[in-house]
mmCIF file of C-alpha atoms in Angstrom:
data_model
loop_
_atom_site.group_PDB
_atom_site.id
_atom_site.type_symbol
_atom_site.label_atom_id
_atom_site.label_comp_id
_atom_site.label_asym_id
_atom_site.label_seq_id
_atom_site.Cartn_x
_atom_site.Cartn_y
_atom_site.Cartn_z
ATOM 1 C CA GLN A 1 75.894 56.716 58.402
ATOM 2 C CA GLY A 2 75.363 57.118 61.942
ATOM 3 C CA GLY A 3 79.299 56.348 62.169
ATOM 4 C CA ASP A 4 80.269 59.341 59.378
ATOM 5 C CA PHE A 5 77.651 61.875 61.796
ATOM 6 C CA MET A 6 79.702 60.958 64.984
ATOM 7 C CA LYS A 7 82.958 61.315 62.972
ATOM 8 C CA LYS A 8 82.331 64.811 62.080
ATOM 9 C CA VAL A 9 81.151 65.479 65.116
ATOM 10 C CA PHE A 10 84.181 64.123 66.590
ATOM 11 C CA PHE A 11 86.754 65.919 64.329
ATOM 12 C CA ALA A 12 84.803 69.353 64.742
ATOM 13 C CA PHE A 13 85.165 69.033 68.642
ATOM 14 C CA CYS A 14 89.209 68.405 68.460
ATOM 15 C CA PHE A 15 88.817 70.799 66.001
ATOM 16 C CA VAL A 16 87.353 73.252 68.748
ATOM 17 C CA ILE A 17 89.542 71.780 71.378
ATOM 18 C CA LEU A 18 92.586 72.491 68.839
ATOM 19 C CA LEU A 19 91.888 76.064 68.357
ATOM 20 C CA CYS A 20 91.062 76.768 71.926
ATOM 21 C CA THR A 21 94.521 75.742 72.928
ATOM 22 C CA GLY A 22 95.926 77.923 70.408
ATOM 23 C CA CYS A 23 94.006 80.936 72.450
ATOM 24 C CA ASN A 24 95.829 80.057 75.384
ATOM 25 C CA ALA A 25 98.863 80.537 73.592
ATOM 26 C CA THR A 26 98.703 84.373 74.632
ATOM 27 C CA ASN A 27 99.441 84.171 78.055
ATOM 28 C CA ASN A 28 102.844 82.844 77.121
ATOM 29 C CA GLU A 29 103.172 85.955 74.619
ATOM 30 C CA LYS A 30 105.958 88.394 76.211
ATOM 31 C CA LYS A 31 104.559 91.542 77.449
ATOM 32 C CA ILE A 32 105.874 94.948 78.221
ATOM 33 C CA MET A 33 104.934 97.452 81.114
ATOM 34 C CA ASN A 34 106.267 101.280 81.537
ATOM 35 C CA CYS A 35 107.110 102.568 85.444
ATOM 36 C CA ASP A 36 108.437 106.165 85.202
ATOM 37 C CA LEU A 37 108.884 107.844 88.635
ATOM 38 C CA LYS A 38 110.314 111.238 88.985
ATOM 39 C CA SER A 39 111.790 113.117 92.352
ATOM 40 C CA THR A 40 112.775 116.429 93.565
ATOM 41 C CA ASN A 41 115.110 116.993 96.173
ATOM 42 C CA SER A 42 115.315 121.029 96.295
ATOM 43 C CA VAL A 43 116.962 121.308 99.801
ATOM 44 C CA GLN A 44 119.617 118.864 98.414
ATOM 45 C CA GLY A 45 119.762 119.968 94.642
ATOM 46 C CA TYR A 46 119.433 116.981 92.667
ATOM 47 C CA THR A 47 116.314 115.626 90.239
ATOM 48 C CA LEU A 48 115.802 110.985 89.913
ATOM 49 C CA THR A 49 114.054 110.079 86.876
ATOM 50 C CA SER A 50 113.787 106.025 87.017
ATOM 51 C CA LYS A 51 112.301 104.478 83.902
ATOM 52 C CA TYR A 52 111.788 100.713 84.938
ATOM 53 C CA THR A 53 111.097 98.465 81.837
ATOM 54 C CA VAL A 54 109.357 95.132 82.954
ATOM 55 C CA TYR A 55 109.424 92.611 80.470
ATOM 56 C CA TYR A 56 106.533 89.331 81.514
ATOM 57 C CA THR A 57 105.123 86.477 80.432
ATOM 58 C CA GLY A 58 101.813 85.175 81.391
ATOM 59 C CA ASP A 59 101.714 86.679 85.141
ATOM 60 C CA SER A 60 105.503 86.168 85.608
ATOM 61 C CA VAL A 61 108.044 88.914 85.457
ATOM 62 C CA ASN A 62 111.125 87.706 83.231
ATOM 63 C CA SER A 63 113.444 91.010 83.507
ATOM 64 C CA VAL A 64 113.311 94.251 84.183
ATOM 65 C CA GLU A 65 115.268 97.444 82.750
ATOM 66 C CA THR A 66 115.926 99.986 85.060
ATOM 67 C CA LYS A 67 117.506 103.694 83.403
ATOM 68 C CA GLU A 68 118.045 105.980 86.302
ATOM 69 C CA GLU A 69 119.212 109.302 85.559
ATOM 70 C CA VAL A 70 120.770 111.889 88.489
ATOM 71 C CA LYS A 71 120.616 115.186 87.169
ATOM 72 C CA SER A 72 122.675 117.900 89.848
ATOM 73 C CA ASP A 73 125.109 120.812 90.200
ATOM 74 C CA GLU A 74 126.819 119.563 92.933
ATOM 75 C CA GLU A 75 129.507 117.370 92.449
ATOM 76 C CA SER A 76 129.174 115.969 95.712
ATOM 77 C CA ILE A 77 125.762 114.837 94.242
ATOM 78 C CA LEU A 78 126.604 112.987 91.658
ATOM 79 C CA ASP A 79 129.881 110.876 94.094
ATOM 80 C CA TYR A 80 127.095 109.880 95.957
ATOM 81 C CA PHE A 81 124.766 108.427 93.580
ATOM 82 C CA GLU A 82 127.731 107.022 91.546
ATOM 83 C CA LYS A 83 128.915 104.843 94.759
ATOM 84 C CA THR A 84 125.889 104.010 96.052
ATOM 85 C CA LEU A 85 124.416 103.010 92.617
ATOM 86 C CA THR A 86 127.801 100.920 91.714
ATOM 87 C CA ASN A 87 128.238 99.369 95.056
ATOM 88 C CA THR A 88 124.310 98.384 95.168
ATOM 89 C CA TYR A 89 123.864 96.795 91.975
ATOM 90 C CA GLU A 90 127.799 95.645 92.167
ATOM 91 C CA THR A 91 126.625 93.615 95.895
ATOM 92 C CA ALA A 92 123.247 92.266 94.250
ATOM 93 C CA ASN A 93 125.063 91.149 91.378
ATOM 94 C CA GLU A 94 127.322 88.841 93.707
ATOM 95 C CA ASN A 95 124.598 88.189 95.863
ATOM 96 C CA TYR A 96 122.567 86.643 93.501
ATOM 97 C CA GLY A 97 123.312 86.868 89.865
ATOM 98 C CA GLY A 98 121.175 88.313 86.826
ATOM 99 C CA TYR A 99 122.551 91.811 87.640
ATOM 100 C CA ASP A 100 123.966 93.763 85.098
ATOM 101 C CA ASN A 101 124.945 97.082 84.958
ATOM 102 C CA ASN A 102 126.435 100.361 83.525
ATOM 103 C CA ILE A 103 126.902 103.939 84.747
ATOM 104 C CA THR A 104 128.225 107.298 83.105
ATOM 105 C CA ARG A 105 128.433 110.502 84.203
ATOM 106 C CA SER A 106 128.839 113.814 82.208
ATOM 107 C CA ASP A 107 129.415 117.166 83.104
ATOM 108 C CA ASN A 108 125.904 117.049 85.952
ATOM 109 C CA SER A 109 124.214 114.060 85.756
ATOM 110 C CA ILE A 110 124.816 110.453 86.145
ATOM 111 C CA THR A 111 123.161 107.892 84.298
ATOM 112 C CA SER A 112 123.084 104.284 85.206
ATOM 113 C CA ILE A 113 121.184 101.243 83.360
ATOM 114 C CA THR A 114 120.937 98.258 84.836
ATOM 115 C CA LYS A 115 119.160 94.905 83.571
ATOM 116 C CA ILE A 116 117.520 92.127 86.043
ATOM 117 C CA ASP A 117 117.272 88.673 84.419
ATOM 118 C CA TYR A 118 115.288 86.855 87.046
ATOM 119 C CA ASN A 119 115.929 83.358 85.237
ATOM 120 C CA LYS A 120 119.819 84.008 86.327
ATOM 121 C CA MET A 121 119.058 85.234 89.555
ATOM 122 C CA ASP A 122 119.227 83.080 92.735
ATOM 123 C CA MET A 123 115.388 84.305 93.760
ATOM 124 C CA LYS A 124 115.331 81.688 96.527
ATOM 125 C CA LYS A 125 118.486 83.334 98.277
ATOM 126 C CA TYR A 126 116.976 86.496 97.382
ATOM 127 C CA ILE A 127 113.650 85.237 99.170
ATOM 128 C CA ASP A 128 115.468 84.522 101.788
ATOM 129 C CA ASP A 129 117.452 87.653 102.404
ATOM 130 C CA ASN A 130 114.451 89.706 101.805
ATOM 131 C CA THR A 131 111.486 88.245 103.404
ATOM 132 C CA ALA A 132 109.205 90.999 102.696
ATOM 133 C CA VAL A 133 109.118 90.200 99.166
ATOM 134 C CA LYS A 134 107.326 86.336 98.640
ATOM 135 C CA SER A 135 104.019 88.031 99.073
ATOM 136 C CA TYR A 136 105.350 89.526 95.117
ATOM 137 C CA VAL A 137 106.471 86.589 94.006
ATOM 138 C CA ASN A 138 104.658 83.195 93.091
ATOM 139 C CA SER A 139 104.557 79.952 93.830
ATOM 140 C CA ASP A 140 107.932 79.203 91.474
ATOM 141 C CA ASN A 141 109.787 82.055 93.301
ATOM 142 C CA LYS A 142 109.108 84.813 90.466
ATOM 143 C CA PHE A 143 107.337 88.005 90.708
ATOM 144 C CA THR A 144 104.549 88.397 89.512
ATOM 145 C CA ILE A 145 103.222 91.587 87.106
ATOM 146 C CA ASP A 146 100.956 92.543 90.111
ATOM 147 C CA GLY A 147 103.672 92.157 92.834
ATOM 148 C CA ILE A 148 106.525 94.190 90.763
ATOM 149 C CA LYS A 149 103.762 96.734 89.857
ATOM 150 C CA SER A 150 102.606 97.691 93.472
ATOM 151 C CA ILE A 151 106.365 97.716 94.605
ATOM 152 C CA TYR A 152 107.117 100.317 91.697
ATOM 153 C CA GLU A 153 104.108 102.302 92.701
ATOM 154 C CA ALA A 154 104.722 101.906 96.168
ATOM 155 C CA MET A 155 107.817 103.969 95.879
ATOM 156 C CA GLY A 156 105.550 106.252 93.383
ATOM 157 C CA ALA A 157 105.979 105.620 89.818
ATOM 158 C CA ILE A 158 103.436 105.224 87.447
ATOM 159 C CA CYS A 159 103.064 101.789 85.930
ATOM 160 C CA LYS A 160 101.548 101.758 81.755
#
């Protein structure tokens, strides 16, 4: 009879271990953080609105989708932003990979939607070229959610 009791205790123990192991699966759950930034430059005559949607699992950022919209009645301002955004994302994609950018232009605005997939990006090269980023990544060279949040907040974004 003592053996039956020990078997029951052992199975109960195994059940609790399996249950707790399942509890850790929430760390692998995909989560989303949104950051918003709006700035107005009345001297230059434009408004820039940025929305960053950060997709992460556990502590590691997998990808970010950015939507940047510039509104201005000045054609030269829109030309400048269109050229700058195009060059910035094309260069980043050529150097590191993982960037997918689409820019659309209407009468008085430019909208840039960029998807950055950090799993497809050469993060080692990116970190080597941008050493300040090192404090925002983990030992696997992935941005941490706290790291990327502090980068966006330093620019003035509000993250939730």
